């Protein structure tokens, strides 16, 4: 099984359907609040334009309910794309239909059409056959550069692909597959996972899978609270998933049987409210009944940083605390800096909030790979087959 790259595909003079992830945050006035996802797709778009493809770019944006909704129009995205490229971008009035068909039919070599939000049609998420065929009818070649949507079997990521003659991965998709695959194969050791974030329940699958491959797992964030409670600690009003204590306990037992060390916080930054301007540092046993653990403490952060410094491969997902608040961001930034400082290790960070934390810490360029996928990155690391990637494979 192999996946062709965009450079291997015959695209000159062809109609190329490019699935991208332009699901960008908008401002209240419906401007683009952050265009990094648009900029990330530029290398693939520019490559196709330069080679004379007739480009049909498609994405979803937000969660319109399977019907046109002006609040989720790709119009501001098309305008920003045109600005960045210095090229015209023709936005269709609907993802499929007479208007879209006409725009696509009139495309000349090197011209760009942007289909209106794919989720304006219920067939996108339902992956229904007529909608998939309608999308495929616009294209001679299919290219997917939307890694963040690859874990969903939708019409534009899976359904349409078998009706298009040639298919392959864009530069972004290719890079994600290459770097994330490294973590599933032979790696340099020690191999460390640092896992945090809001909920154990989101990440039990990935934890279980990581415990079959890594040497050590460091756990922080709200998720650590549930593991500590499972071991009998009292943590005041901290965020805890009471209904996951048994699962947490069985994970800890399994990890021990597999010889994987699990490190949990030994101290915290606590406060009575997330809105507190400052927190108090306390040891594991010292959380008062009205307090919450909102960050790992300095001793834990130092210990985690030392482990990271000794590792040769590190995967990080999930902040160590409520890093959105400066009073509770130190632990997360300490982990980000430790990854950046370890120049000998392959370091991969996945997850929307974790990637944002790396960027806020100013060390994004010192990380081997920042995975943009969120849910898709975690499923990949878990070893699952992503339908949007499987659909690209050529026998
Ligand atoms: P990612 O997007 O990187 O996968 P998550 O979405 O799982 O990460 O978790 C990020 C969220 O977890 C952040 O909003 C952060 O405030 C929250 N969080 C982390 N630690 C704690 C904590 N101790 N208490 C409450 N919330 C926390
Ligand atoms: Mg998140």
GROMACS .gro file of C-alpha atoms and ligand atoms in nm:
model
  423
    1UNK     CA    1   0.000   0.000   0.000
    2UNK     CA    2   0.132   0.342  -0.092
    3UNK     CA    3   0.009   0.697  -0.103
    4UNK     CA    4   0.118   0.922  -0.387
    5UNK     CA    5   0.233   1.274  -0.314
    6UNK     CA    6   0.101   1.574  -0.498
    7UNK     CA    7   0.427   1.592  -0.696
    8UNK     CA    8   0.364   1.243  -0.838
    9UNK     CA    9   0.020   1.323  -0.977
   10UNK     CA   10  -0.063   1.429  -1.333
   11UNK     CA   11  -0.221   1.769  -1.275
   12UNK     CA   12  -0.133   1.988  -1.576
   13UNK     CA   13  -0.455   2.110  -1.733
   14UNK     CA   14  -0.654   1.875  -1.509
   15UNK     CA   15  -0.939   1.961  -1.274
   16UNK     CA   16  -0.789   1.897  -0.929
   17UNK     CA   17  -1.016   1.873  -0.625
   18UNK     CA   18  -0.818   1.981  -0.317
   19UNK     CA   19  -0.973   1.907   0.024
   20UNK     CA   20  -0.822   2.150   0.277
   21UNK     CA   21  -0.887   2.237   0.640
   22UNK     CA   22  -1.002   2.600   0.628
   23UNK     CA   23  -1.202   2.559   0.948
   24UNK     CA   24  -1.059   2.887   1.083
   25UNK     CA   25  -1.179   3.093   1.379
   26UNK     CA   26  -1.382   3.398   1.272
   27UNK     CA   27  -1.417   3.737   1.442
   28UNK     CA   28  -1.765   3.858   1.550
   29UNK     CA   29  -1.764   4.077   1.236
   30UNK     CA   30  -1.700   3.761   1.027
   31UNK     CA   31  -1.338   3.833   0.946
   32UNK     CA   32  -1.068   3.564   0.966
   33UNK     CA   33  -0.934   3.576   1.324
   34UNK     CA   34  -0.639   3.347   1.259
   35UNK     CA   35  -0.530   3.253   0.907
   36UNK     CA   36  -0.263   2.997   0.998
   37UNK     CA   37  -0.467   2.710   0.850
   38UNK     CA   38  -0.503   2.901   0.523
   39UNK     CA   39  -0.129   2.977   0.516
   40UNK     CA   40  -0.050   2.613   0.595
   41UNK     CA   41  -0.223   2.501   0.273
   42UNK     CA   42  -0.045   2.754   0.049
   43UNK     CA   43   0.249   2.530  -0.053
   44UNK     CA   44   0.012   2.267  -0.197
   45UNK     CA   45  -0.212   2.527  -0.361
   46UNK     CA   46   0.082   2.717  -0.509
   47UNK     CA   47   0.237   2.397  -0.640
   48UNK     CA   48  -0.087   2.301  -0.818
   49UNK     CA   49  -0.140   2.651  -0.958
   50UNK     CA   50   0.220   2.668  -1.083
   51UNK     CA   51   0.174   2.336  -1.261
   52UNK     CA   52  -0.134   2.462  -1.440
   53UNK     CA   53  -0.403   2.267  -1.257
   54UNK     CA   54  -0.762   2.389  -1.262
   55UNK     CA   55  -0.806   2.398  -0.889
   56UNK     CA   56  -1.126   2.328  -0.696
   57UNK     CA   57  -1.059   2.395  -0.327
   58UNK     CA   58  -1.310   2.264  -0.069
   59UNK     CA   59  -1.345   2.277   0.310
   60UNK     CA   60  -1.595   2.278   0.591
   61UNK     CA   61  -1.623   2.569   0.835
   62UNK     CA   62  -1.790   2.545   1.175
   63UNK     CA   63  -2.110   2.352   1.229
   64UNK     CA   64  -2.388   2.477   1.004
   65UNK     CA   65  -2.673   2.228   1.026
   66UNK     CA   66  -2.655   2.077   0.678
   67UNK     CA   67  -2.805   2.389   0.520
   68UNK     CA   68  -2.676   2.724   0.395
   69UNK     CA   69  -2.608   2.965   0.683
   70UNK     CA   70  -2.442   3.299   0.602
   71UNK     CA   71  -2.266   3.298   0.940
   72UNK     CA   72  -2.053   3.007   0.814
   73UNK     CA   73  -1.989   3.120   0.457
   74UNK     CA   74  -1.635   3.067   0.327
   75UNK     CA   75  -1.651   3.415   0.175
   76UNK     CA   76  -1.401   3.575   0.421
   77UNK     CA   77  -1.174   3.272   0.381
   78UNK     CA   78  -1.179   3.305   0.001
   79UNK     CA   79  -1.096   3.674   0.030
   80UNK     CA   80  -0.799   3.603   0.258
   81UNK     CA   81  -0.678   3.323   0.031
   82UNK     CA   82  -0.692   3.559  -0.268
   83UNK     CA   83  -0.494   3.820  -0.070
   84UNK     CA   84  -0.223   3.576   0.028
   85UNK     CA   85  -0.188   3.427  -0.322
   86UNK     CA   86  -0.234   3.749  -0.514
   87UNK     CA   87  -0.468   3.546  -0.738
   88UNK     CA   88  -0.839   3.553  -0.804
   89UNK     CA   89  -1.044   3.297  -0.605
   90UNK     CA   90  -1.394   3.225  -0.738
   91UNK     CA   91  -1.635   3.133  -0.457
   92UNK     CA   92  -1.931   2.920  -0.564
   93UNK     CA   93  -2.279   2.995  -0.426
   94UNK     CA   94  -2.324   2.639  -0.294
   95UNK     CA   95  -2.094   2.337  -0.251
   96UNK     CA   96  -2.271   2.157  -0.538
   97UNK     CA   97  -2.536   2.261  -0.789
   98UNK     CA   98  -2.570   2.451  -1.114
   99UNK     CA   99  -2.369   2.751  -0.998
  100UNK     CA  100  -2.076   2.541  -0.878
  101UNK     CA  101  -2.083   2.327  -1.194
  102UNK     CA  102  -2.065   2.638  -1.413
  103UNK     CA  103  -1.775   2.792  -1.217
  104UNK     CA  104  -1.579   2.466  -1.236
  105UNK     CA  105  -1.654   2.413  -1.608
  106UNK     CA  106  -1.525   2.764  -1.689
  107UNK     CA  107  -1.196   2.727  -1.498
  108UNK     CA  108  -0.883   2.785  -1.704
  109UNK     CA  109  -0.541   2.633  -1.625
  110UNK     CA  110  -0.403   2.783  -1.303
  111UNK     CA  111  -0.738   2.930  -1.192
  112UNK     CA  112  -0.887   2.864  -0.850
  113UNK     CA  113  -1.247   2.796  -0.745
  114UNK     CA  114  -1.345   2.766  -0.379
  115UNK     CA  115  -1.657   2.562  -0.316
  116UNK     CA  116  -1.892   2.711  -0.056
  117UNK     CA  117  -1.888   2.539   0.288
  118UNK     CA  118  -1.925   2.162   0.235
  119UNK     CA  119  -2.144   2.138   0.545
  120UNK     CA  120  -2.408   2.356   0.380
  121UNK     CA  121  -2.521   2.021   0.239
  122UNK     CA  122  -2.634   1.735   0.469
  123UNK     CA  123  -2.464   1.485   0.235
  124UNK     CA  124  -2.116   1.589   0.348
  125UNK     CA  125  -2.128   1.452   0.703
  126UNK     CA  126  -2.374   1.175   0.609
  127UNK     CA  127  -2.122   1.071   0.340
  128UNK     CA  128  -2.412   1.012   0.106
  129UNK     CA  129  -2.367   0.875  -0.241
  130UNK     CA  130  -2.530   1.145  -0.459
  131UNK     CA  131  -2.338   1.423  -0.284
  132UNK     CA  132  -2.010   1.231  -0.310
  133UNK     CA  133  -2.072   1.170  -0.682
  134UNK     CA  134  -2.157   1.535  -0.738
  135UNK     CA  135  -1.827   1.644  -0.580
  136UNK     CA  136  -1.637   1.379  -0.778
  137UNK     CA  137  -1.795   1.500  -1.103
  138UNK     CA  138  -1.592   1.821  -1.070
  139UNK     CA  139  -1.258   1.645  -1.059
  140UNK     CA  140  -1.005   1.441  -1.258
  141UNK     CA  141  -0.761   1.428  -0.966
  142UNK     CA  142  -0.828   1.423  -0.589
  143UNK     CA  143  -0.579   1.566  -0.339
  144UNK     CA  144  -0.635   1.564   0.036
  145UNK     CA  145  -0.442   1.813   0.252
  146UNK     CA  146  -0.690   1.820   0.542
  147UNK     CA  147  -0.523   1.594   0.798
  148UNK     CA  148  -0.747   1.735   1.073
  149UNK     CA  149  -1.054   1.589   0.898
  150UNK     CA  150  -0.896   1.253   0.809
  151UNK     CA  151  -1.052   1.068   1.104
  152UNK     CA  152  -1.401   1.140   0.969
  153UNK     CA  153  -1.556   0.939   0.687
  154UNK     CA  154  -1.733   1.224   0.509
  155UNK     CA  155  -1.821   1.266   0.141
  156UNK     CA  156  -1.525   1.497   0.073
  157UNK     CA  157  -1.273   1.287   0.267
  158UNK     CA  158  -1.386   0.935   0.175
  159UNK     CA  159  -1.707   0.901  -0.030
  160UNK     CA  160  -1.598   1.088  -0.341
  161UNK     CA  161  -1.246   0.947  -0.363
  162UNK     CA  162  -1.323   0.620  -0.539
  163UNK     CA  163  -1.495   0.807  -0.823
  164UNK     CA  164  -1.185   1.011  -0.909
  165UNK     CA  165  -0.919   0.861  -1.137
  166UNK     CA  166  -0.605   0.982  -0.956
  167UNK     CA  167  -0.556   1.057  -0.589
  168UNK     CA  168  -0.288   1.157  -0.345
  169UNK     CA  169  -0.176   1.354  -0.039
  170UNK     CA  170  -0.090   1.724  -0.027
  171UNK     CA  171   0.229   1.845   0.141
  172UNK     CA  172   0.067   1.896   0.483
  173UNK     CA  173  -0.101   1.556   0.487
  174UNK     CA  174   0.223   1.395   0.373
  175UNK     CA  175   0.422   1.561   0.652
  176UNK     CA  176   0.170   1.457   0.918
  177UNK     CA  177   0.176   1.095   0.803
  178UNK     CA  178   0.556   1.089   0.786
  179UNK     CA  179   0.620   1.230   1.134
  180UNK     CA  180   0.336   1.060   1.319
  181UNK     CA  181   0.430   0.726   1.159
  182UNK     CA  182   0.778   0.760   1.310
  183UNK     CA  183   0.620   0.732   1.655
  184UNK     CA  184   0.449   0.404   1.565
  185UNK     CA  185   0.762   0.230   1.439
  186UNK     CA  186   1.116   0.185   1.569
  187UNK     CA  187   1.213   0.491   1.772
  188UNK     CA  188   1.522   0.607   1.957
  189UNK     CA  189   1.484   0.548   2.331
  190UNK     CA  190   1.397   0.650   2.593
  191UNK     CA  191   1.056   0.716   2.437
  192UNK     CA  192   0.845   0.941   2.656
  193UNK     CA  193   0.482   1.047   2.637
  194UNK     CA  194   0.362   1.358   2.820
  195UNK     CA  195  -0.016   1.359   2.848
  196UNK     CA  196  -0.241   1.620   3.006
  197UNK     CA  197  -0.545   1.826   2.930
  198UNK     CA  198  -0.900   1.828   3.042
  199UNK     CA  199  -1.031   1.475   3.049
  200UNK     CA  200  -0.913   1.118   3.099
  201UNK     CA  201  -1.212   0.998   2.900
  202UNK     CA  202  -1.087   1.173   2.581
  203UNK     CA  203  -0.753   1.002   2.603
  204UNK     CA  204  -0.780   0.657   2.760
  205UNK     CA  205  -0.745   0.496   2.416
  206UNK     CA  206  -0.428   0.682   2.334
  207UNK     CA  207  -0.285   0.623   2.684
  208UNK     CA  208  -0.348   0.252   2.654
  209UNK     CA  209  -0.182   0.238   2.314
  210UNK     CA  210   0.114   0.453   2.426
  211UNK     CA  211   0.170   0.220   2.720
  212UNK     CA  212   0.252  -0.059   2.474
  213UNK     CA  213   0.521   0.148   2.302
  214UNK     CA  214   0.674   0.407   2.535
  215UNK     CA  215   0.917   0.369   2.823
  216UNK     CA  216   0.757   0.628   3.049
  217UNK     CA  217   0.436   0.829   3.062
  218UNK     CA  218   0.421   1.164   3.244
  219UNK     CA  219   0.069   1.275   3.330
  220UNK     CA  220  -0.039   1.629   3.424
  221UNK     CA  221  -0.337   1.857   3.379
  222UNK     CA  222  -0.686   1.785   3.504
  223UNK     CA  223  -0.646   1.427   3.384
  224UNK     CA  224  -0.380   1.367   3.652
  225UNK     CA  225  -0.636   1.451   3.920
  226UNK     CA  226  -0.847   1.151   3.825
  227UNK     CA  227  -0.545   0.919   3.839
  228UNK     CA  228  -0.435   1.059   4.174
  229UNK     CA  229  -0.785   1.024   4.316
  230UNK     CA  230  -0.789   0.667   4.187
  231UNK     CA  231  -0.480   0.613   4.405
  232UNK     CA  232  -0.658   0.760   4.705
  233UNK     CA  233  -0.540   1.123   4.709
  234UNK     CA  234  -0.777   1.397   4.822
  235UNK     CA  235  -0.782   1.693   4.590
  236UNK     CA  236  -1.045   1.932   4.723
  237UNK     CA  237  -1.264   2.077   4.450
  238UNK     CA  238  -1.029   1.982   4.165
  239UNK     CA  239  -1.178   1.871   3.835
  240UNK     CA  240  -1.211   1.493   3.862
  241UNK     CA  241  -1.404   1.240   3.656
  242UNK     CA  242  -1.556   1.034   3.935
  243UNK     CA  243  -1.706   0.786   3.689
  244UNK     CA  244  -1.362   0.710   3.539
  245UNK     CA  245  -1.182   0.612   3.860
  246UNK     CA  246  -1.210   0.240   3.792
  247UNK     CA  247  -1.078   0.282   3.436
  248UNK     CA  248  -0.796   0.500   3.566
  249UNK     CA  249  -0.704   0.233   3.820
  250UNK     CA  250  -0.705  -0.042   3.560
  251UNK     CA  251  -0.486   0.167   3.328
  252UNK     CA  252  -0.230   0.218   3.606
  253UNK     CA  253  -0.225  -0.154   3.674
  254UNK     CA  254  -0.186  -0.242   3.306
  255UNK     CA  255   0.098   0.008   3.261
  256UNK     CA  256   0.278  -0.146   3.558
  257UNK     CA  257   0.237  -0.496   3.411
  258UNK     CA  258   0.380  -0.366   3.083
  259UNK     CA  259   0.681  -0.222   3.267
  260UNK     CA  260   0.594   0.135   3.176
  261UNK     CA  261   0.651   0.387   3.451
  262UNK     CA  262   0.369   0.639   3.500
  263UNK     CA  263   0.472   0.963   3.669
  264UNK     CA  264   0.201   1.174   3.835
  265UNK     CA  265   0.232   1.522   3.990
  266UNK     CA  266   0.384   1.552   4.340
  267UNK     CA  267   0.292   1.917   4.387
  268UNK     CA  268   0.047   2.168   4.241
  269UNK     CA  269  -0.046   2.528   4.200
  270UNK     CA  270  -0.389   2.554   4.363
  271UNK     CA  271  -0.654   2.825   4.403
  272UNK     CA  272  -1.018   2.846   4.507
  273UNK     CA  273  -1.117   2.969   4.161
  274UNK     CA  274  -0.981   2.960   3.806
  275UNK     CA  275  -1.023   3.338   3.805
  276UNK     CA  276  -0.778   3.386   4.093
  277UNK     CA  277  -0.494   3.623   4.002
  278UNK     CA  278  -0.237   3.400   4.171
  279UNK     CA  279  -0.219   3.048   4.306
  280UNK     CA  280  -0.058   2.877   4.602
  281UNK     CA  281   0.204   2.606   4.565
  282UNK     CA  282   0.133   2.296   4.771
  283UNK     CA  283   0.238   1.933   4.797
  284UNK     CA  284   0.016   1.646   4.686
  285UNK     CA  285  -0.132   1.593   5.033
  286UNK     CA  286  -0.195   1.961   5.101
  287UNK     CA  287  -0.490   2.060   4.882
  288UNK     CA  288  -0.761   2.221   5.101
  289UNK     CA  289  -1.125   2.119   5.069
  290UNK     CA  290  -1.219   2.442   4.889
  291UNK     CA  291  -0.916   2.446   4.654
  292UNK     CA  292  -0.855   2.317   4.302
  293UNK     CA  293  -0.532   2.190   4.147
  294UNK     CA  294  -0.492   2.417   3.841
  295UNK     CA  295  -0.131   2.352   3.740
  296UNK     CA  296   0.149   2.111   3.820
  297UNK     CA  297   0.381   2.257   4.087
  298UNK     CA  298   0.744   2.365   4.040
  299UNK     CA  299   0.892   2.039   4.175
  300UNK     CA  300   0.681   1.832   3.934
  301UNK     CA  301   0.766   2.066   3.646
  302UNK     CA  302   1.139   2.027   3.720
  303UNK     CA  303   1.107   1.650   3.740
  304UNK     CA  304   0.917   1.636   3.411
  305UNK     CA  305   1.172   1.865   3.245
  306UNK     CA  306   1.458   1.638   3.363
  307UNK     CA  307   1.283   1.333   3.216
  308UNK     CA  308   1.225   1.516   2.888
  309UNK     CA  309   1.593   1.620   2.875
  310UNK     CA  310   1.699   1.254   2.890
  311UNK     CA  311   1.452   1.129   2.627
  312UNK     CA  312   1.528   1.062   2.259
  313UNK     CA  313   1.167   1.057   2.143
  314UNK     CA  314   0.883   1.260   2.299
  315UNK     CA  315   0.514   1.281   2.218
  316UNK     CA  316   0.322   1.553   2.403
  317UNK     CA  317  -0.052   1.606   2.411
  318UNK     CA  318  -0.251   1.809   2.662
  319UNK     CA  319  -0.152   2.110   2.876
  320UNK     CA  320  -0.028   2.059   3.234
  321UNK     CA  321  -0.273   2.315   3.373
  322UNK     CA  322  -0.514   2.595   3.293
  323UNK     CA  323  -0.248   2.760   3.076
  324UNK     CA  324  -0.499   3.013   2.940
  325UNK     CA  325  -0.453   3.190   3.277
  326UNK     CA  326  -0.101   3.326   3.342
  327UNK     CA  327  -0.119   3.218   3.708
  328UNK     CA  328  -0.156   2.853   3.600
  329UNK     CA  329   0.059   2.843   3.284
  330UNK     CA  330   0.408   2.782   3.429
  331UNK     CA  331   0.393   2.401   3.422
  332UNK     CA  332   0.276   2.388   3.061
  333UNK     CA  333   0.540   2.636   2.945
  334UNK     CA  334   0.810   2.447   3.137
  335UNK     CA  335   0.720   2.132   2.942
  336UNK     CA  336   0.717   2.327   2.613
  337UNK     CA  337   1.063   2.470   2.685
  338UNK     CA  338   1.202   2.131   2.792
  339UNK     CA  339   1.094   1.982   2.459
  340UNK     CA  340   1.247   2.276   2.272
  341UNK     CA  341   1.576   2.249   2.465
  342UNK     CA  342   1.623   1.881   2.386
  343UNK     CA  343   1.785   1.912   2.046
  344UNK     CA  344   1.876   1.544   2.018
  345UNK     CA  345   1.521   1.417   2.052
  346UNK     CA  346   1.246   1.378   1.796
  347UNK     CA  347   0.967   1.585   1.953
  348UNK     CA  348   0.607   1.572   1.833
  349UNK     CA  349   0.324   1.781   1.979
  350UNK     CA  350  -0.042   1.716   1.896
  351UNK     CA  351  -0.369   1.873   2.008
  352UNK     CA  352  -0.514   2.219   1.952
  353UNK     CA  353  -0.444   2.355   2.300
  354UNK     CA  354  -0.099   2.197   2.329
  355UNK     CA  355   0.009   2.339   1.993
  356UNK     CA  356  -0.128   2.680   2.099
  357UNK     CA  357   0.076   2.656   2.421
  358UNK     CA  358   0.394   2.577   2.225
  359UNK     CA  359   0.331   2.879   2.006
  360UNK     CA  360   0.263   3.104   2.307
  361UNK     CA  361   0.585   2.983   2.466
  362UNK     CA  362   0.764   3.100   2.151
  363UNK     CA  363   0.933   2.766   2.081
  364UNK     CA  364   0.731   2.636   1.785
  365UNK     CA  365   1.037   2.633   1.555
  366UNK     CA  366   1.229   2.411   1.800
  367UNK     CA  367   0.977   2.126   1.791
  368UNK     CA  368   1.034   1.853   1.531
  369UNK     CA  369   0.666   1.835   1.434
  370UNK     CA  370   0.356   2.023   1.546
  371UNK     CA  371   0.057   1.815   1.447
  372UNK     CA  372  -0.243   2.025   1.351
  373UNK     CA  373  -0.487   1.738   1.372
  374UNK     CA  374  -0.635   1.735   1.722
  375UNK     CA  375  -0.864   1.431   1.719
  376UNK     CA  376  -0.699   1.298   1.402
  377UNK     CA  377  -0.350   1.311   1.557
  378UNK     CA  378  -0.464   1.121   1.866
  379UNK     CA  379  -0.636   0.850   1.661
  380UNK     CA  380  -0.325   0.813   1.446
  381UNK     CA  381  -0.098   0.783   1.752
  382UNK     CA  382  -0.344   0.531   1.893
  383UNK     CA  383  -0.269   0.318   1.587
  384UNK     CA  384  -0.617   0.345   1.438
  385UNK     CA  385  -0.675   0.349   1.062
  386UNK     CA  386  -0.795   0.694   0.960
  387UNK     CA  387  -1.058   0.661   0.687
  388UNK     CA  388  -0.941   0.974   0.505
  389UNK     CA  389  -0.587   0.833   0.484
  390UNK     CA  390  -0.696   0.479   0.393
  391UNK     CA  391  -0.898   0.627   0.104
  392UNK     CA  392  -0.576   0.770  -0.046
  393UNK     CA  393  -0.396   0.436  -0.061
  394UNK     CA  394  -0.329   0.291  -0.404
  395UNK     CA  395  -0.296  -0.085  -0.430
  396LIG     P1  396  -0.545   1.947   2.356
  396LIG     O1  397  -0.635   2.043   2.283
  396LIG     O2  398  -0.401   1.987   2.348
  396LIG     O3  399  -0.568   1.804   2.318
  396LIG     P2  400  -0.725   1.933   2.582
  396LIG     O4  401  -0.831   1.996   2.500
  396LIG     O5  402  -0.738   1.790   2.619
  396LIG     O6  403  -0.581   1.957   2.514
  396LIG     O7  404  -0.710   2.010   2.721
  396LIG     C1  405  -0.692   2.147   2.729
  396LIG     C2  406  -0.774   2.209   2.839
  396LIG     O8  407  -0.751   2.144   2.963
  396LIG     C3  408  -0.740   2.354   2.858
  396LIG     O9  409  -0.854   2.433   2.833
  396LIG     C4  410  -0.699   2.363   3.006
  396LIG    O10  411  -0.745   2.480   3.070
  396LIG     C5  412  -0.764   2.239   3.064
  396LIG     N1  413  -0.696   2.198   3.188
  396LIG     C6  414  -0.569   2.154   3.200
  396LIG     N2  415  -0.538   2.130   3.327
  396LIG     C7  416  -0.648   2.159   3.401
  396LIG     C8  417  -0.678   2.155   3.542
  396LIG     N3  418  -0.588   2.115   3.631
  396LIG     N4  419  -0.804   2.191   3.578
  396LIG     C9  420  -0.895   2.230   3.488
  396LIG     N5  421  -0.872   2.236   3.355
  396LIG    C10  422  -0.750   2.202   3.311
  397LIG    MG1  423  -0.840   2.099   2.317
   0.00000   0.00000   0.00000
